[in-house]
Amino acid sequence: MTSSRLLTDLRAVRRTILVANQKGGVGKSSIVAAIAVAVAKRGKRVLVVDADQQGNCTIRDLGVKSTDEGRSLAMTLQYGSALEPVRDVRQDLDVICGGKMLAMAGTVVSGAEQHGIDPRQNLLIALENLVDTVGYDLVLIDSGPGDRALLDLLLQVVSWLIVPTKEDDGSIDGAELLARRYLRARKDGALVELMGMVLFDCNPRAVRRNEETLGKIMDLLDGTGIEPFRSFIRQDKATSIDTRAFHLTPEELIDFSPPRNGEGSATEDSPTKKWSRDPGALATDYQKLTKEVLVRLSAGERAKEGV
Ligand SMILES: Nc1ncnc2c1ncn2[C@@H]1O[C@H](COP(=O)(O)OP(=O)(O)OP(=O)(O)O)[C@@H](O)[C@H]1O
Ligand SMILES: [Mg+2]
């Protein structure tokens, strides 16, 4: 289906948030993993869909060992087969893996009409079925930086969009490009709503500069009635290296000490050094963002139900 054709099936999967920016390296995967783990820790059932062929969220952030490298999601898009998550990546957290099998998904999606398939409908139905069967309270979709056809399709399936951005002009341009795709999807009938934009990798002490960046974000959101998130994700290189080395979120890193060689599941290649002295501040940023997201989600879902 091309995005210029009006959607015939006006549905979106409830409580499903897409995290996207056309620019790479703006925190999409880190944010998805951190919010997913935080919400699951509160005893809510969470599904992460890693729709990126890099599979960073699956492997690096969440440490999924038995990844199918995107096969299940690719099969759903092409053939409408059921989505098969890896269960219990953490308690109450399941993952539809991303990875290299999604490389062809973009081609499938962009050539769908010629081949008589409807990958949007395939994903919508498979995701709704899975969410209903398992009873997920929240679905978070991580997206890759490049694949526009897949991004357009995801915008036609989800109910919410969060756009992270760094302060540099390239990232803000990426957010603007994404905002345009979002508006076009809405014009074509998609039900997705922008939940907010969030500043990533920023210096919490650069108050004036952050205000200026927030100003640019406000300009982007002008006329939408949407506020950027109040919380931001601070720069913390040491913690971000540890999160990916140990496949833990900043919150999980707080009480974690690396096992020594020969101890527990440690192998010779396992990292033994933790660089971060205090992941607490970054963990707090994610906790605040998670809270804001949950507040906006429940208010937004209530409003949609009211409609
Ligand atoms: N708080 C932080 N401060 C500095 N760097 C960070 C922080 N959190 C994560 N990073 C690093 O920033 C980079 C980009 O983060 P991430 O992979 O989450 O972005 P992304 O938007 O998903 O990227 P891509 O578009 O490639 O999928 C990664 O190398 C990550 O380790
Ligand atoms: Mg990513």
Coordinates of C-alpha atoms and ligand atoms in Angstrom, one line a residue:
M1 CA 0.0 0.0 0.0
T2 CA 1.4 3.4 -0.8
S3 CA 1.0 6.0 1.8
S4 CA -0.8 8.3 -0.6
R5 CA -3.7 6.0 -0.7
L6 CA -6.4 6.6 1.9
L7 CA -6.5 3.9 4.5
T8 CA -9.6 1.8 4.2
D9 CA -9.3 0.2 7.7
L10 CA -9.3 3.0 10.2
R11 CA -7.8 1.1 13.1
A12 CA -4.6 1.4 15.2
V13 CA -3.3 -1.0 17.8
R14 CA -4.2 0.4 21.3
R15 CA -1.5 1.4 23.8
T16 CA 1.1 1.0 21.1
I17 CA 3.9 3.6 20.9
L18 CA 6.3 4.0 18.0
V19 CA 9.7 5.7 18.9
A20 CA 11.1 7.2 15.7
N21 CA 13.3 9.8 14.1
Q22 CA 14.7 9.6 10.6
K23 CA 18.1 10.4 11.9
G24 CA 20.3 7.7 13.5
G25 CA 21.8 7.7 16.9
V26 CA 19.2 9.9 18.7
G27 CA 18.4 7.4 21.4
K28 CA 15.4 5.5 20.0
S29 CA 16.6 2.0 21.0
S30 CA 17.9 3.2 24.4
I31 CA 14.6 4.9 25.2
V32 CA 12.5 1.9 24.1
A33 CA 14.6 -0.5 26.3
A34 CA 14.7 1.7 29.3
I35 CA 10.9 2.5 29.3
A36 CA 10.0 -1.2 28.6
V37 CA 12.1 -2.5 31.5
A38 CA 10.8 0.2 33.9
V39 CA 7.2 -0.5 33.0
A40 CA 7.6 -4.3 33.2
K41 CA 9.3 -3.8 36.7
R42 CA 6.0 -2.2 37.8
G43 CA 4.3 -5.5 37.0
K44 CA 2.7 -4.4 33.7
R45 CA 3.0 -6.7 30.7
V46 CA 5.1 -5.1 28.0
L47 CA 5.9 -6.1 24.4
V48 CA 8.9 -4.6 22.6
V49 CA 8.8 -4.8 18.8
D50 CA 12.3 -4.2 17.3
A51 CA 11.6 -3.1 13.8
D52 CA 15.2 -2.2 13.0
Q53 CA 17.4 -4.4 10.9
Q54 CA 20.4 -3.4 13.1
G55 CA 18.6 -5.3 16.0
N56 CA 20.3 -3.1 18.6
C57 CA 17.4 -3.0 21.0
T58 CA 17.1 -6.8 20.8
I59 CA 20.7 -7.8 21.3
R60 CA 22.7 -4.9 22.7
D61 CA 20.1 -3.2 24.9
L62 CA 18.0 -6.1 26.1
G63 CA 20.5 -9.0 25.6
V64 CA 18.0 -11.4 23.9
K65 CA 20.0 -14.6 23.4
S66 CA 17.7 -16.6 21.2
T67 CA 17.0 -13.9 18.6
D68 CA 15.4 -14.9 15.3
E69 CA 17.0 -11.8 13.7
G70 CA 13.7 -10.3 12.6
R71 CA 12.3 -13.4 11.0
S72 CA 9.0 -13.4 12.8
L73 CA 8.3 -9.8 12.0
A74 CA 9.4 -10.2 8.4
M75 CA 7.1 -13.2 7.9
T76 CA 4.2 -11.4 9.5
L77 CA 4.6 -8.4 7.1
Q78 CA 4.9 -10.6 4.0
Y79 CA 2.6 -13.5 4.8
G80 CA 0.4 -12.4 7.7
S81 CA 1.7 -15.2 9.9
A82 CA 1.3 -14.8 13.7
L83 CA 4.0 -12.8 15.6
E84 CA 6.2 -14.9 17.7
P85 CA 7.8 -13.0 20.6
V86 CA 10.7 -14.2 22.7
R87 CA 9.0 -14.6 26.0
D88 CA 10.3 -13.4 29.4
V89 CA 13.3 -11.5 28.3
R90 CA 12.7 -9.9 31.7
Q91 CA 9.7 -10.7 34.0
D92 CA 6.6 -9.4 32.1
L93 CA 8.7 -8.3 29.1
D94 CA 8.5 -10.1 25.7
V95 CA 10.4 -9.1 22.5
I96 CA 9.7 -9.4 18.8
C97 CA 13.2 -9.5 17.6
G98 CA 14.8 -7.1 15.1
G99 CA 17.7 -8.0 12.9
K100 CA 19.0 -8.6 9.4
M101 CA 16.0 -10.6 8.3
L102 CA 14.2 -7.3 8.2
A103 CA 16.4 -6.0 5.4
M104 CA 14.0 -7.5 2.8
A105 CA 11.0 -6.3 4.7
G106 CA 11.5 -2.8 3.3
T107 CA 11.4 -4.1 -0.3
V108 CA 8.4 -6.2 0.5
V109 CA 6.6 -3.2 2.0
S110 CA 7.5 -0.8 -0.8
G111 CA 6.5 -3.3 -3.6
A112 CA 3.5 -4.6 -1.8
E113 CA 0.8 -3.4 -4.1
Q114 CA 2.4 -5.0 -7.2
H115 CA 2.6 -8.3 -5.3
G116 CA -1.0 -8.1 -4.1
I117 CA -0.1 -8.2 -0.4
D118 CA -1.1 -5.8 2.4
P119 CA 1.7 -5.8 4.9
R120 CA 0.0 -3.0 7.0
Q121 CA -3.1 -5.1 7.4
N122 CA -0.9 -8.2 8.1
L123 CA 0.9 -6.4 10.9
L124 CA -2.2 -4.7 12.3
I125 CA -4.1 -8.0 12.7
A126 CA -1.1 -10.0 14.0
L127 CA -0.3 -7.4 16.6
E128 CA -3.9 -6.9 17.7
N129 CA -4.2 -10.7 18.1
L130 CA -1.0 -11.0 20.1
V131 CA -1.9 -8.0 22.3
D132 CA -5.4 -9.4 23.0
T133 CA -4.2 -12.9 23.7
V134 CA -1.4 -12.0 26.0
G135 CA -3.0 -8.9 27.5
Y136 CA 0.0 -6.5 27.0
D137 CA -0.5 -3.2 28.8
L138 CA 2.0 -1.5 26.6
V139 CA 3.7 -2.1 23.2
L140 CA 6.8 -0.1 22.3
I141 CA 8.1 -0.2 18.8
D142 CA 11.7 0.7 18.0
S143 CA 12.4 1.8 14.5
G144 CA 15.5 2.0 12.4
P145 CA 16.8 5.3 11.1
G146 CA 16.5 4.7 7.3
D147 CA 13.7 2.5 6.1
R148 CA 11.0 5.0 5.0
A149 CA 8.5 2.5 3.6
L150 CA 8.5 0.5 6.9
L151 CA 8.3 3.7 8.9
D152 CA 5.3 4.9 7.0
L153 CA 3.7 1.5 7.5
L154 CA 4.4 1.6 11.3
L155 CA 2.8 5.1 11.5
Q156 CA -0.4 3.5 10.1
V157 CA -0.5 0.8 12.7
V158 CA 0.4 2.5 16.0
S159 CA -1.7 4.8 18.2
W160 CA 1.2 6.9 19.5
L161 CA 4.5 8.5 18.4
I162 CA 7.4 9.7 20.4
V163 CA 10.2 11.5 18.6
P164 CA 13.6 11.7 20.4
T165 CA 16.2 14.2 19.2
K166 CA 19.6 15.4 20.1
E167 CA 20.4 19.1 20.1
D168 CA 22.4 19.2 16.8
D169 CA 20.7 20.5 13.7
G170 CA 20.9 17.1 11.9
S171 CA 18.9 15.4 14.6
I172 CA 16.3 18.2 14.6
D173 CA 16.1 18.0 10.8
G174 CA 15.5 14.3 11.2
A175 CA 12.7 15.0 13.7
E176 CA 11.2 17.5 11.2
L177 CA 11.3 15.0 8.4
L178 CA 9.6 12.5 10.6
A179 CA 7.0 15.1 11.7
R180 CA 6.2 15.6 8.0
R181 CA 5.8 11.8 7.4
Y182 CA 3.5 11.8 10.5
L183 CA 1.3 14.6 9.1
R184 CA 1.1 12.8 5.8
A185 CA 0.1 9.6 7.5
R186 CA -2.6 11.5 9.4
K187 CA -3.9 13.0 6.2
D188 CA -4.1 9.6 4.7
G189 CA -6.3 8.5 7.6
A190 CA -3.9 7.1 10.1
L191 CA -5.0 7.4 13.7
V192 CA -1.5 7.9 15.2
E193 CA -1.1 10.8 17.5
L194 CA 2.2 12.5 18.4
M195 CA 2.7 12.1 22.2
G196 CA 5.8 14.2 22.5
M197 CA 9.4 14.9 21.6
V198 CA 12.2 14.3 24.0
L199 CA 15.7 15.7 24.2
F200 CA 18.5 13.0 24.3
D201 CA 22.2 13.0 25.1
C202 CA 22.1 16.6 26.5
N203 CA 24.1 18.3 29.2
P204 CA 21.8 19.0 32.1
R205 CA 23.9 22.0 33.2
A206 CA 23.6 23.7 29.8
V207 CA 20.3 25.2 30.9
R208 CA 20.2 28.0 28.3
R209 CA 21.3 25.9 25.4
N210 CA 18.7 23.2 26.4
E211 CA 16.0 25.9 26.5
E212 CA 17.0 27.0 23.0
T213 CA 16.8 23.5 21.7
L214 CA 13.4 23.0 23.4
G215 CA 12.4 26.2 21.7
K216 CA 13.3 24.7 18.3
I217 CA 11.2 21.6 19.2
M218 CA 8.3 23.9 20.3
D219 CA 8.5 25.6 16.9
L220 CA 8.2 22.1 15.3
L221 CA 5.2 21.3 17.4
D222 CA 3.6 24.7 16.9
G223 CA -0.1 24.5 16.3
T224 CA -0.3 20.9 17.4
G225 CA -1.1 21.6 21.1
I226 CA 1.6 19.2 22.1
E227 CA 4.2 20.0 24.7
P228 CA 7.7 18.5 24.5
F229 CA 8.4 16.1 27.4
R230 CA 9.6 18.0 30.5
S231 CA 12.1 15.2 31.3
F232 CA 15.2 14.8 29.1
I233 CA 17.9 12.1 28.9
R234 CA 21.3 13.4 29.9
Q235 CA 24.6 12.6 28.3
D236 CA 26.4 9.8 30.2
K237 CA 28.8 8.0 28.0
A238 CA 30.2 5.7 30.7
T239 CA 26.8 4.4 31.6
S240 CA 25.8 4.0 28.0
I241 CA 28.8 1.9 27.3
D242 CA 28.0 -0.3 30.3
T243 CA 24.3 -0.6 29.4
R244 CA 25.3 -2.2 26.1
A245 CA 28.2 -4.2 27.4
F246 CA 26.0 -5.9 30.1
H247 CA 22.6 -5.6 28.2
L248 CA 21.1 -3.8 31.2
T249 CA 19.2 -0.5 31.4
P250 CA 20.7 2.4 33.6
E251 CA 18.1 1.5 36.3
E252 CA 19.2 -2.2 36.3
L253 CA 22.9 -1.2 36.3
I254 CA 22.6 0.6 39.7
D255 CA 22.7 -2.7 41.7
F256 CA 24.8 -4.7 39.3
S257 CA 28.4 -5.8 39.7
P258 CA 30.0 -7.7 36.8
P259 CA 30.7 -11.3 37.6
R260 CA 34.4 -12.3 37.6
N261 CA 35.7 -14.9 35.1
G262 CA 34.5 -18.4 36.0
E263 CA 31.7 -16.9 38.2
G264 CA 28.0 -17.5 37.3
S265 CA 27.4 -17.1 33.6
A266 CA 30.7 -15.2 33.0
T267 CA 32.8 -16.5 30.1
E268 CA 36.3 -15.4 29.1
D269 CA 34.9 -12.8 26.8
S270 CA 32.4 -11.4 29.3
P271 CA 33.2 -7.8 30.2
T272 CA 34.4 -7.5 33.7
K273 CA 34.8 -3.8 34.1
K274 CA 32.0 -1.4 34.8
W275 CA 32.9 2.1 33.7
S276 CA 30.0 4.0 35.2
R277 CA 30.4 5.2 38.8
D278 CA 26.9 6.4 39.2
P279 CA 24.2 5.4 36.7
G280 CA 21.6 6.8 39.2
A281 CA 21.2 10.2 37.5
L282 CA 20.6 8.8 34.1
A283 CA 18.3 6.1 35.6
T284 CA 16.3 8.9 37.2
D285 CA 16.0 10.7 33.8
Y286 CA 14.4 7.5 32.4
Q287 CA 12.2 7.1 35.4
K288 CA 10.8 10.6 35.0
L289 CA 10.3 10.1 31.2
T290 CA 8.6 6.8 31.9
K291 CA 6.2 8.5 34.3
E292 CA 5.4 11.3 31.8
V293 CA 4.8 8.7 29.0
L294 CA 2.4 6.7 31.2
V295 CA 0.5 9.8 32.3
R296 CA 0.1 10.9 28.7
L297 CA -0.7 7.4 27.5
S298 CA -3.5 6.9 30.0
A299 CA -5.0 10.4 29.5
G300 CA -4.7 9.9 25.7
E301 CA -6.3 6.5 25.7
R302 CA -9.1 7.7 27.9
A303 CA -9.7 10.6 25.5
K304 CA -9.7 8.2 22.5
E305 CA -12.2 5.9 24.3
G306 CA -14.4 8.9 25.1
V307 CA -14.4 9.8 21.4
Ligands
LIG1 N1 22.8 8.9 27.9 C1 23.7 8.8 26.9 N2 24.7 9.6 26.7 C2 25.5 9.5 25.7 N3 25.4 8.5 24.7 C3 24.4 7.6 24.9 C4 23.5 7.7 25.9 N4 22.6 6.7 25.8 C5 23.0 6.0 24.8 N5 24.1 6.5 24.2 C6 24.8 6.0 23.0 O1 24.3 6.8 21.9 C7 24.2 6.0 20.7 C8 22.9 6.1 20.1 O2 21.9 5.5 21.0 P1 20.8 4.6 20.4 O3 21.4 3.4 19.7 O4 19.8 4.4 21.5 O5 20.1 5.5 19.3 P2 19.2 5.1 18.0 O6 18.4 6.3 17.7 O7 18.4 3.9 18.4 O8 20.3 4.8 16.9 P3 19.9 4.0 15.5 O9 19.2 5.1 14.7 O10 21.3 3.7 15.0 O11 19.1 2.9 15.8 C9 24.7 4.6 21.1 O12 26.0 4.4 20.8 C10 24.5 4.6 22.6 O13 25.4 3.7 23.3
MG2 MG 18.3 2.1 17.4

